[in-house]
Short mmCIF file of C-alpha atoms and ligand atoms in Angstrom, two decimals:
data_model
loop_
_atom_site.label_atom_id
_atom_site.label_comp_id
_atom_site.label_asym_id
_atom_site.label_seq_id
_atom_site.Cartn_x
_atom_site.Cartn_y
_atom_site.Cartn_z
CA MET A 11 -1.07 17.59 -20.69
CA ASN A 12 -1.91 19.32 -24.00
CA ASP A 13 -1.71 23.12 -24.52
CA ALA A 14 -5.47 23.65 -24.29
CA MET A 15 -5.48 21.86 -20.96
CA LYS A 16 -2.52 23.91 -19.75
CA SER A 17 -4.18 27.23 -20.50
CA ALA A 18 -7.32 26.09 -18.68
CA ALA A 19 -5.37 24.93 -15.61
CA PRO A 20 -6.47 26.97 -12.58
CA VAL A 21 -4.08 28.85 -10.32
CA LEU A 22 -4.12 26.71 -7.20
CA ASN A 23 -4.36 27.94 -3.69
CA SER A 24 -5.27 26.00 -0.59
CA THR A 25 -8.99 26.52 -1.13
CA SER A 26 -9.09 25.62 -4.82
CA LYS A 27 -11.15 22.58 -5.63
CA ILE A 28 -9.09 20.11 -7.58
CA ASN A 29 -11.16 17.68 -9.59
CA LEU A 30 -9.48 14.32 -9.48
CA VAL A 31 -10.18 11.92 -12.30
CA LYS A 32 -7.78 9.03 -11.78
CA ALA A 33 -5.80 7.43 -8.96
CA ARG A 34 -3.22 4.65 -8.93
CA GLY A 35 -1.03 3.67 -6.01
CA SER A 36 0.37 6.89 -4.55
CA LEU A 37 -0.47 9.04 -7.56
CA VAL A 38 -3.59 10.98 -8.50
CA TRP A 39 -4.40 13.02 -11.60
CA ASP A 40 -6.70 15.99 -12.00
CA ASP A 41 -8.98 16.90 -14.90
CA HIS A 42 -6.19 18.99 -16.44
CA GLY A 43 -3.97 15.94 -16.65
CA LYS A 44 -1.72 17.15 -13.81
CA GLU A 45 -0.15 14.39 -11.72
CA TYR A 46 0.25 14.64 -7.93
CA ILE A 47 2.04 12.51 -5.37
CA ASP A 48 -0.68 11.97 -2.81
CA CYS A 49 0.76 12.43 0.68
CA THR A 50 -2.78 12.45 2.06
CA ALA A 51 -3.77 8.95 0.87
CA GLN A 52 -7.18 10.64 0.47
CA ALA A 53 -7.93 11.41 4.11
CA TRP A 54 -5.36 8.78 5.17
CA SER A 55 -7.60 6.03 3.78
CA ASN A 56 -5.65 4.49 0.92
CA ASN A 57 -3.24 2.64 3.19
CA LEU A 58 -3.01 0.18 0.35
CA GLY A 59 -2.32 2.34 -2.71
CA ALA A 60 -5.32 3.63 -4.66
CA ASN A 61 -7.22 1.24 -6.93
CA ASP A 62 -5.26 -1.84 -6.04
CA PRO A 63 -6.35 -4.39 -8.69
CA ARG A 64 -6.88 -7.10 -6.05
CA VAL A 65 -9.41 -4.90 -4.25
CA VAL A 66 -11.07 -3.68 -7.42
CA GLU A 67 -11.46 -7.25 -8.75
CA ALA A 68 -12.85 -8.51 -5.43
CA ALA A 69 -15.41 -5.70 -5.43
CA ILE A 70 -16.39 -6.35 -9.04
CA ALA A 71 -16.82 -10.08 -8.37
CA GLN A 72 -19.04 -9.25 -5.39
CA LEU A 73 -21.01 -6.72 -7.43
CA ARG A 74 -21.83 -9.44 -9.94
CA ASP A 75 -23.04 -11.84 -7.21
CA MET A 76 -24.97 -9.64 -4.83
CA THR A 77 -24.78 -5.93 -4.06
CA HIS A 78 -26.99 -5.55 -1.01
CA ILE A 79 -28.38 -7.59 1.83
CA ARG A 80 -30.17 -6.63 4.97
CA PRO A 81 -27.72 -7.04 7.86
CA ASN A 82 -29.80 -9.63 9.70
CA PHE A 83 -28.91 -12.08 6.92
CA GLY A 84 -25.49 -13.67 6.79
CA SER A 85 -23.26 -13.56 3.71
CA ALA A 86 -20.07 -15.19 2.50
CA ALA A 87 -18.49 -11.73 2.27
CA HIS A 88 -19.26 -11.12 5.95
CA THR A 89 -18.03 -14.53 7.14
CA ARG A 90 -14.80 -14.21 5.18
CA LEU A 91 -14.03 -10.71 6.42
CA VAL A 92 -14.76 -11.59 10.05
CA SER A 93 -12.36 -14.53 9.95
CA LYS A 94 -9.68 -12.45 8.17
CA LEU A 95 -9.98 -9.64 10.71
CA ARG A 96 -9.72 -12.09 13.60
CA GLU A 97 -6.26 -12.97 12.26
CA VAL A 98 -5.09 -9.39 12.74
CA SER A 99 -7.12 -7.97 15.62
CA PRO A 100 -5.54 -7.91 19.09
CA ALA A 101 -5.93 -11.32 20.77
CA SER A 102 -9.05 -10.90 22.87
CA LEU A 103 -10.91 -8.55 20.53
CA ASN A 104 -12.80 -11.07 18.44
CA GLN A 105 -16.31 -9.68 18.36
CA MET A 106 -16.99 -7.24 15.58
CA GLY A 107 -19.59 -5.06 13.94
CA PHE A 108 -19.55 -3.08 10.71
CA ALA A 109 -20.68 0.27 9.38
CA LEU A 110 -19.82 2.37 6.37
CA HIS A 111 -18.39 5.39 8.22
CA GLY A 112 -15.92 5.82 11.03
CA SER A 113 -18.35 8.19 12.74
CA LEU A 114 -21.07 5.56 12.93
CA ALA A 115 -18.56 2.96 14.04
CA GLY A 116 -17.62 5.39 16.83
CA GLU A 117 -21.25 5.60 17.85
CA MET A 118 -21.47 1.81 17.77
CA ALA A 119 -18.56 1.71 20.22
CA MET A 120 -20.28 4.23 22.49
CA LYS A 121 -23.50 2.23 22.43
CA LEU A 122 -21.71 -1.02 23.21
CA ALA A 123 -19.92 0.62 26.12
CA PHE A 124 -23.19 1.83 27.65
CA LYS A 125 -24.82 -1.55 27.06
CA ASN A 126 -22.03 -3.09 29.09
CA ARG A 127 -22.10 -0.48 31.85
CA PRO A 128 -25.82 -0.20 32.56
CA GLY A 129 -26.62 2.80 34.73
CA ALA A 130 -23.47 4.69 33.77
CA GLN A 131 -24.15 8.28 32.79
CA ASN A 132 -20.92 9.48 31.28
CA LEU A 133 -18.46 9.02 28.46
CA LEU A 134 -15.09 10.71 28.77
CA VAL A 135 -13.12 11.94 25.79
CA LEU A 136 -9.85 13.83 25.40
CA GLN A 137 -9.78 17.56 24.79
CA ASP A 138 -8.14 17.61 21.36
CA GLY A 139 -9.74 14.37 20.16
CA TYR A 140 -11.64 13.92 16.93
CA HIS A 141 -14.14 11.14 16.37
CA GLY A 142 -16.24 12.20 13.39
CA ARG A 143 -19.06 14.38 12.16
CA SER A 144 -22.20 12.56 13.23
CA LEU A 145 -23.94 14.37 16.07
CA ALA A 146 -22.60 12.12 18.82
CA THR A 147 -19.04 11.96 17.49
CA LEU A 148 -19.04 15.72 16.87
CA GLY A 149 -19.92 16.12 20.53
CA ALA A 150 -17.09 13.77 21.46
CA SER A 151 -14.57 15.77 19.44
CA TRP A 152 -12.72 19.01 20.23
CA PRO A 153 -15.03 22.00 20.57
CA HIS A 154 -15.65 23.13 17.00
CA PRO A 155 -15.71 26.91 16.61
CA ASN A 156 -18.98 28.38 15.21
CA ASN A 157 -20.72 25.05 15.57
CA PRO A 158 -24.34 25.42 14.41
CA PHE A 159 -25.27 21.97 15.73
CA LEU A 160 -24.34 22.54 19.36
CA ALA A 161 -27.95 22.69 20.53
CA ILE A 162 -28.72 19.16 19.34
CA GLN A 163 -25.46 17.29 19.84
CA PRO A 164 -24.85 15.16 22.93
CA ARG A 165 -22.37 16.55 25.49
CA PHE A 166 -19.47 14.54 26.82
CA THR A 167 -16.90 15.30 29.46
CA ARG A 168 -13.56 16.29 27.95
CA VAL A 169 -10.47 15.61 30.03
CA PRO A 170 -7.02 17.18 29.59
CA HIS A 171 -4.29 15.09 28.00
CA PRO A 172 -0.54 15.51 27.70
CA ASN A 173 0.98 17.33 24.77
CA PRO A 174 4.74 16.72 24.83
CA TYR A 175 5.54 19.59 22.44
CA ARG A 176 3.45 22.13 24.34
CA THR A 177 3.43 20.91 27.91
CA ARG A 178 1.60 22.88 30.58
CA MET A 179 3.80 25.51 32.23
CA GLY A 180 6.83 24.04 30.45
CA MET A 181 6.58 20.83 32.45
CA ASP A 182 8.65 17.80 31.66
CA PRO A 183 6.51 15.56 29.35
CA GLU A 184 6.67 12.62 31.73
CA ALA A 185 5.54 14.77 34.68
CA GLU A 186 2.70 16.12 32.54
CA SER A 187 1.69 12.58 31.63
CA GLN A 188 1.40 11.73 35.34
CA LEU A 189 -0.51 14.95 36.01
CA CYS A 190 -3.02 14.14 33.27
CA LEU A 191 -3.45 10.59 34.55
CA GLY A 192 -4.21 12.03 37.97
CA LEU A 193 -6.75 14.44 36.47
CA LEU A 194 -8.39 11.60 34.55
CA GLU A 195 -8.78 9.55 37.71
CA GLU A 196 -10.13 12.55 39.62
CA THR A 197 -12.63 13.27 36.87
CA ILE A 198 -13.93 9.70 36.99
CA LEU A 199 -14.20 9.79 40.78
CA LYS A 200 -15.27 13.36 41.43
CA GLY A 201 -15.80 15.26 38.19
CA VAL A 202 -19.04 13.77 36.92
CA ASP A 203 -22.46 12.81 38.25
CA GLY A 204 -23.06 9.09 37.91
CA GLY A 205 -20.72 6.39 36.68
CA VAL A 206 -18.43 6.52 33.67
CA ALA A 207 -19.06 3.87 31.00
CA ALA A 208 -15.90 4.45 28.98
CA ILE A 209 -13.12 6.72 27.94
CA MET A 210 -12.76 7.09 24.21
CA MET A 211 -9.45 8.30 22.78
CA GLU A 212 -7.41 8.27 19.62
CA PRO A 213 -3.98 6.76 20.36
CA ILE A 214 -2.53 9.60 18.29
CA GLN A 215 -4.81 12.55 17.79
CA GLY A 216 -4.98 12.87 14.03
CA ASN A 217 -7.28 15.76 13.33
CA GLY A 218 -6.52 17.47 16.64
CA GLY A 219 -2.87 18.16 15.88
CA HIS A 220 -1.07 14.80 15.55
CA ILE A 221 -0.45 14.61 19.25
CA GLU A 222 1.26 11.47 20.51
CA PHE A 223 1.35 10.96 24.26
CA PRO A 224 4.24 9.68 26.38
CA ARG A 225 4.13 5.86 26.56
CA SER A 226 3.36 6.04 30.26
CA TYR A 227 0.04 7.72 29.45
CA TYR A 228 -1.33 4.77 27.45
CA LYS A 229 -0.35 2.26 30.14
CA GLY A 230 -1.64 4.59 32.84
CA VAL A 231 -5.05 5.06 31.22
CA ARG A 232 -5.40 1.28 30.85
CA GLU A 233 -4.50 0.78 34.50
CA ILE A 234 -7.01 3.41 35.70
CA CYS A 235 -9.75 1.91 33.53
CA ASN A 236 -9.04 -1.58 34.90
CA ARG A 237 -9.02 -0.38 38.48
CA LEU A 238 -12.18 1.72 38.22
CA GLY A 239 -14.20 -0.56 35.93
CA VAL A 240 -14.28 1.88 33.03
CA LEU A 241 -14.07 0.59 29.46
CA LEU A 242 -11.27 1.83 27.21
CA ILE A 243 -12.11 2.61 23.59
CA PHE A 244 -9.30 3.32 21.12
CA ASP A 245 -10.47 5.16 18.04
CA GLU A 246 -8.05 3.71 15.49
CA VAL A 247 -9.83 5.05 12.42
CA GLN A 248 -6.56 6.77 11.46
CA THR A 249 -3.95 4.69 13.25
CA GLY A 250 -5.31 1.25 12.29
CA PHE A 251 -4.32 -1.13 9.52
CA GLY A 252 -0.61 -0.50 9.36
CA ARG A 253 -0.25 3.26 9.40
CA MET A 254 1.97 3.25 12.49
CA GLY A 255 4.18 0.43 11.25
CA THR A 256 2.15 -2.06 13.28
CA MET A 257 -1.32 -3.34 12.46
CA PHE A 258 -2.83 -1.21 15.23
CA ALA A 259 -1.62 1.47 17.61
CA ALA A 260 -2.68 -0.97 20.34
CA ASP A 261 0.17 -3.21 19.13
CA TYR A 262 2.57 -0.29 18.90
CA TYR A 263 1.95 0.83 22.48
CA ASP A 264 1.35 -2.69 23.78
CA VAL A 265 -1.94 -1.65 25.37
CA VAL A 266 -5.10 -3.58 24.56
CA PRO A 267 -8.29 -1.53 24.84
CA ASP A 268 -11.75 -3.09 25.32
CA ILE A 269 -13.04 -1.75 22.02
CA ILE A 270 -11.25 -0.57 18.87
CA VAL A 271 -13.02 1.63 16.34
CA PHE A 272 -11.67 1.21 12.81
CA GLY A 273 -12.40 2.70 9.39
CA LYS A 274 -10.60 4.44 6.54
CA GLY A 275 -7.70 2.10 5.57
CA VAL A 276 -9.63 -1.16 6.01
CA GLY A 277 -11.77 -0.64 2.91
CA GLY A 278 -9.05 -0.16 0.31
CA GLY A 279 -10.96 2.88 -0.98
CA PHE A 280 -14.44 1.48 -0.35
CA PRO A 281 -16.61 2.70 2.55
CA LEU A 282 -16.04 0.36 5.45
CA ALA A 283 -15.65 0.86 9.19
CA GLY A 284 -16.50 -1.01 12.35
CA ILE A 285 -15.48 -2.06 15.82
CA PHE A 286 -13.59 -4.89 17.48
CA ALA A 287 -14.84 -5.67 20.96
CA ASP A 288 -13.36 -7.79 23.71
CA ASP A 289 -14.80 -11.31 24.02
CA LYS A 290 -15.95 -10.55 27.57
CA LEU A 291 -18.32 -7.77 26.46
CA LYS A 292 -21.99 -8.47 25.93
CA TRP A 293 -22.83 -7.94 22.27
CA PHE A 294 -25.92 -6.05 20.97
CA ASP A 295 -29.31 -7.69 21.00
CA GLU A 296 -31.11 -7.87 17.69
CA GLY A 297 -32.26 -4.46 16.45
CA GLU A 298 -30.07 -2.44 18.81
CA GLU A 299 -27.51 -1.81 16.10
CA ALA A 300 -29.11 -2.15 12.68
CA LEU A 301 -27.95 -0.01 9.77
CA THR A 302 -29.57 -0.83 6.43
CA PHE A 303 -26.26 -0.88 4.57
CA GLY A 304 -24.22 -1.92 7.61
CA HIS A 305 -23.13 -5.17 5.95
CA PHE A 306 -22.73 -3.84 2.40
CA PRO A 307 -21.24 -6.93 0.71
CA VAL A 308 -19.18 -4.98 -1.83
CA SER A 309 -17.35 -3.12 0.93
CA LEU A 310 -16.94 -6.31 2.96
CA ALA A 311 -15.39 -8.06 -0.06
CA ALA A 312 -13.13 -5.07 -0.72
CA GLY A 313 -12.14 -5.09 2.96
CA TYR A 314 -11.20 -8.76 2.79
CA ALA A 315 -8.98 -8.19 -0.24
CA THR A 316 -7.45 -5.09 1.38
CA VAL A 317 -6.53 -6.77 4.66
CA GLU A 318 -5.18 -9.79 2.80
CA ALA A 319 -3.02 -7.48 0.65
CA ILE A 320 -1.81 -5.44 3.66
CA VAL A 321 -0.57 -8.68 5.22
CA ALA A 322 0.74 -10.30 2.00
CA ASP A 323 2.64 -7.18 0.97
CA GLY A 324 4.15 -6.70 4.43
CA LEU A 325 2.79 -3.16 4.59
CA CYS A 326 3.33 -2.75 8.33
CA GLU A 327 7.04 -3.33 7.82
CA LYS A 328 7.08 -1.09 4.75
CA ALA A 329 5.35 1.67 6.72
CA ARG A 330 7.87 1.27 9.52
CA LEU A 331 10.84 1.53 7.15
CA SER A 332 9.38 4.44 5.18
CA GLY A 333 8.58 6.07 8.53
CA GLU A 334 12.22 5.77 9.57
CA TYR A 335 13.28 7.32 6.28
CA ILE A 336 10.79 10.19 6.64
CA THR A 337 11.83 10.80 10.24
CA ALA A 338 15.49 11.06 9.28
CA ARG A 339 14.69 13.43 6.41
CA LEU A 340 12.38 15.63 8.51
CA LEU A 341 14.86 15.84 11.38
CA ASP A 342 17.53 16.86 8.92
CA MET A 343 15.21 19.54 7.52
CA GLN A 344 14.48 20.73 11.05
CA LYS A 345 18.20 21.42 11.54
CA ARG A 346 18.19 23.72 8.50
CA HIS A 347 14.70 25.22 8.66
CA PRO A 348 13.80 27.21 11.79
CA LEU A 349 10.15 27.13 10.68
CA ILE A 350 9.95 23.46 11.64
CA GLY A 351 9.16 23.43 15.35
CA ASP A 352 8.46 19.75 15.84
CA VAL A 353 8.72 16.48 13.94
CA ARG A 354 6.30 13.66 14.77
CA CYS A 355 6.46 10.33 13.02
CA PRO A 356 5.59 6.90 14.20
CA GLY A 357 5.42 4.97 10.92
CA LEU A 358 3.63 6.84 8.14
CA MET A 359 1.69 8.98 10.59
CA ALA A 360 4.23 11.72 9.90
CA SER A 361 3.89 15.45 10.35
CA ILE A 362 5.72 18.66 11.13
CA GLU A 363 4.47 21.59 13.14
CA LEU A 364 5.47 24.98 11.71
CA VAL A 365 6.14 27.79 14.16
CA LYS A 366 7.06 31.44 13.75
CA ASP A 367 9.50 31.20 16.62
CA ARG A 368 10.85 28.07 18.26
CA THR A 369 10.85 29.66 21.70
CA THR A 370 7.32 31.04 21.71
CA LYS A 371 6.05 28.20 19.46
CA GLU A 372 3.59 30.61 17.88
CA PRO A 373 1.84 28.62 15.12
CA ALA A 374 2.88 29.58 11.58
CA CYS A 375 -0.51 29.11 9.91
CA ARG A 376 -0.09 31.28 6.85
CA GLU A 377 3.26 29.65 6.13
CA SER A 378 1.66 26.20 6.41
CA GLN A 379 -0.95 27.16 3.85
CA GLU A 380 1.88 28.35 1.61
CA VAL A 381 3.59 24.96 1.95
CA TYR A 382 0.36 23.33 0.87
CA ARG A 383 -0.09 25.73 -2.08
CA LEU A 384 3.50 25.54 -3.31
CA GLY A 385 3.40 21.76 -2.91
CA LEU A 386 0.33 21.62 -5.14
CA GLU A 387 2.06 23.70 -7.79
CA ARG A 388 4.92 21.22 -7.77
CA GLY A 389 2.66 18.18 -7.93
CA VAL A 390 2.63 17.09 -4.29
CA LEU A 391 -0.48 16.94 -2.11
CA PHE A 392 0.47 17.47 1.51
CA GLY A 393 -2.00 17.04 4.33
CA GLU A 394 -2.97 20.13 6.25
CA SER A 395 -4.79 20.66 9.47
CA ARG A 396 -7.22 23.45 10.17
CA TYR A 397 -7.87 22.27 13.70
CA ALA A 398 -9.49 25.01 15.77
CA GLY A 399 -8.19 27.55 13.32
CA LEU A 400 -4.58 26.70 14.22
CA GLY A 401 -3.70 24.88 11.03
CA ASN A 402 0.07 24.87 11.36
CA LEU A 403 0.59 21.18 10.74
CA ILE A 404 1.85 19.64 7.50
CA LYS A 405 1.10 15.94 7.27
CA VAL A 406 3.00 13.39 5.18
CA LYS A 407 0.78 10.32 5.22
CA PRO A 408 0.92 8.65 1.82
CA PRO A 409 -0.18 5.08 1.04
CA LEU A 410 1.92 2.61 3.03
CA ASP A 411 3.41 1.11 -0.11
CA ILE A 412 4.59 4.41 -1.61
CA GLU A 413 7.64 3.79 -3.79
CA ARG A 414 10.82 5.30 -2.35
CA PRO A 415 11.53 7.59 -5.38
CA LEU A 416 8.08 9.16 -5.00
CA LEU A 417 8.58 9.64 -1.27
CA GLU A 418 12.02 11.15 -1.92
CA ARG A 419 10.50 13.53 -4.46
CA ALA A 420 7.71 14.58 -2.07
CA LEU A 421 10.21 15.31 0.69
CA ASP A 422 12.51 17.18 -1.72
CA VAL A 423 9.55 19.38 -2.59
CA LEU A 424 8.76 19.92 1.09
CA ASP A 425 12.37 20.92 1.75
CA GLU A 426 12.37 23.26 -1.25
CA VAL A 427 9.09 25.04 -0.49
CA ILE A 428 9.92 25.58 3.18
CA GLY A 429 13.22 27.09 2.02
CA ILE A 430 11.36 29.44 -0.36
CA ILE A 431 8.95 30.52 2.39
CA GLU A 432 11.82 31.18 4.80
CA GLU A 433 13.62 33.26 2.19
CA GLN A 434 10.49 35.32 1.60
CA ARG A 435 10.16 35.89 5.35
CA ALA A 436 13.79 37.01 5.58
C1 LIG B 149 -9.88 9.34 14.42
C2 LIG B 149 -11.11 9.46 13.57
N1 LIG B 149 -12.25 8.91 14.01
C3 LIG B 149 -13.38 8.96 13.28
C4 LIG B 149 -13.41 9.59 12.06
C5 LIG B 149 -14.69 9.66 11.28
O1 LIG B 149 -14.64 8.81 10.17
P1 LIG B 149 -15.66 9.06 8.95
O2 LIG B 149 -15.27 10.34 8.30
O3 LIG B 149 -15.45 7.85 8.08
O4 LIG B 149 -17.03 9.09 9.53
C6 LIG B 149 -12.24 10.17 11.56
C7 LIG B 149 -12.24 10.86 10.25
O5 LIG B 149 -11.39 11.65 9.92
C8 LIG B 149 -11.06 10.10 12.33
O6 LIG B 149 -9.91 10.65 11.92
#
């Protein structure tokens, strides 16, 4: 960074816009030449590090051949990606459809569920879930404060879910899991008018506070869905393609849903999303699901190269091992830093919740924003969460192949800045 650039460098706070000009692997650079370790993987999407040459070359080759086709035509890029994805999708989930955004893939899943449950009137979602920003997925997400679109978005029935860190009335997490399963069943049977087509849930609620449920909850939801003829949709837009140390959260929890929604990490930095659906489900008839750029060949080619690289580079295993390292480091920090209330980390879906007081668990939002700001100053981009104005979560979700020295450096910075904030508080 030259002197002219230095003097022009802005003072960063959490709302500053940083203009990024270059990205490689787990690093990004801004227009002042400043380098950052990217613990956000750009909205948790660069599971394979940024600008992987294999993905870039595959996209360029596709660009030269054909950029766009209407989705009712076939293409080599589509055929190749479908067969590659069938190698990694859970066993019975072999049907698939594509879109360019996770939100639209979520809507595709909703539509397929209703097509397969004709006459059903309801879709259930979880209270702190997040499924996107299209009108339907906004409606399926946690209630957004000051939402100007409320009048025109569809309404869904939200059901309570367990939250092991903040259980109801201080219950034991396992007891709360059973309570929530009971409430889910009651809602299906008595809480809604008309049948329920599906329940849609993120296996770990990313945007809604990184909430992982007790294992019994996943199995229990599957069992209730089986028994009552309700379809189970996992929104794996964040958890899919290796982030949890397994290809999908469905593998991690050993629970196979009827439909998986995927996005983000599958495209290697290109817009790509879609669904896997169980073989037993009736697929769409022609025209029911037709997005002009739904089969954008460049994204499909990039997706093929990305999935191939995730497998060839053993990124699930790398994410698992890095996740173990992060967990150990964060737990150690928790012993020394009272600000850290909770540590949550399957794989590289890692986060800490900052609290003012470990007994009351009052969210430490201002302190979290300080972590973000001080991290930026030191060249580390941490993920933050502004969910429902709470915003006391710091996320560490870099590309799955982040080199250990970079990860060490990012965690050293986290340790340092939390220490500084605690000193200031004292
Ligand atoms: C779990 C989940 N589902 C769906 C979406 C929406 O994806 P997109 O922003 O690509 O529409 C997101 C985005 O953050 C997400 O985290």
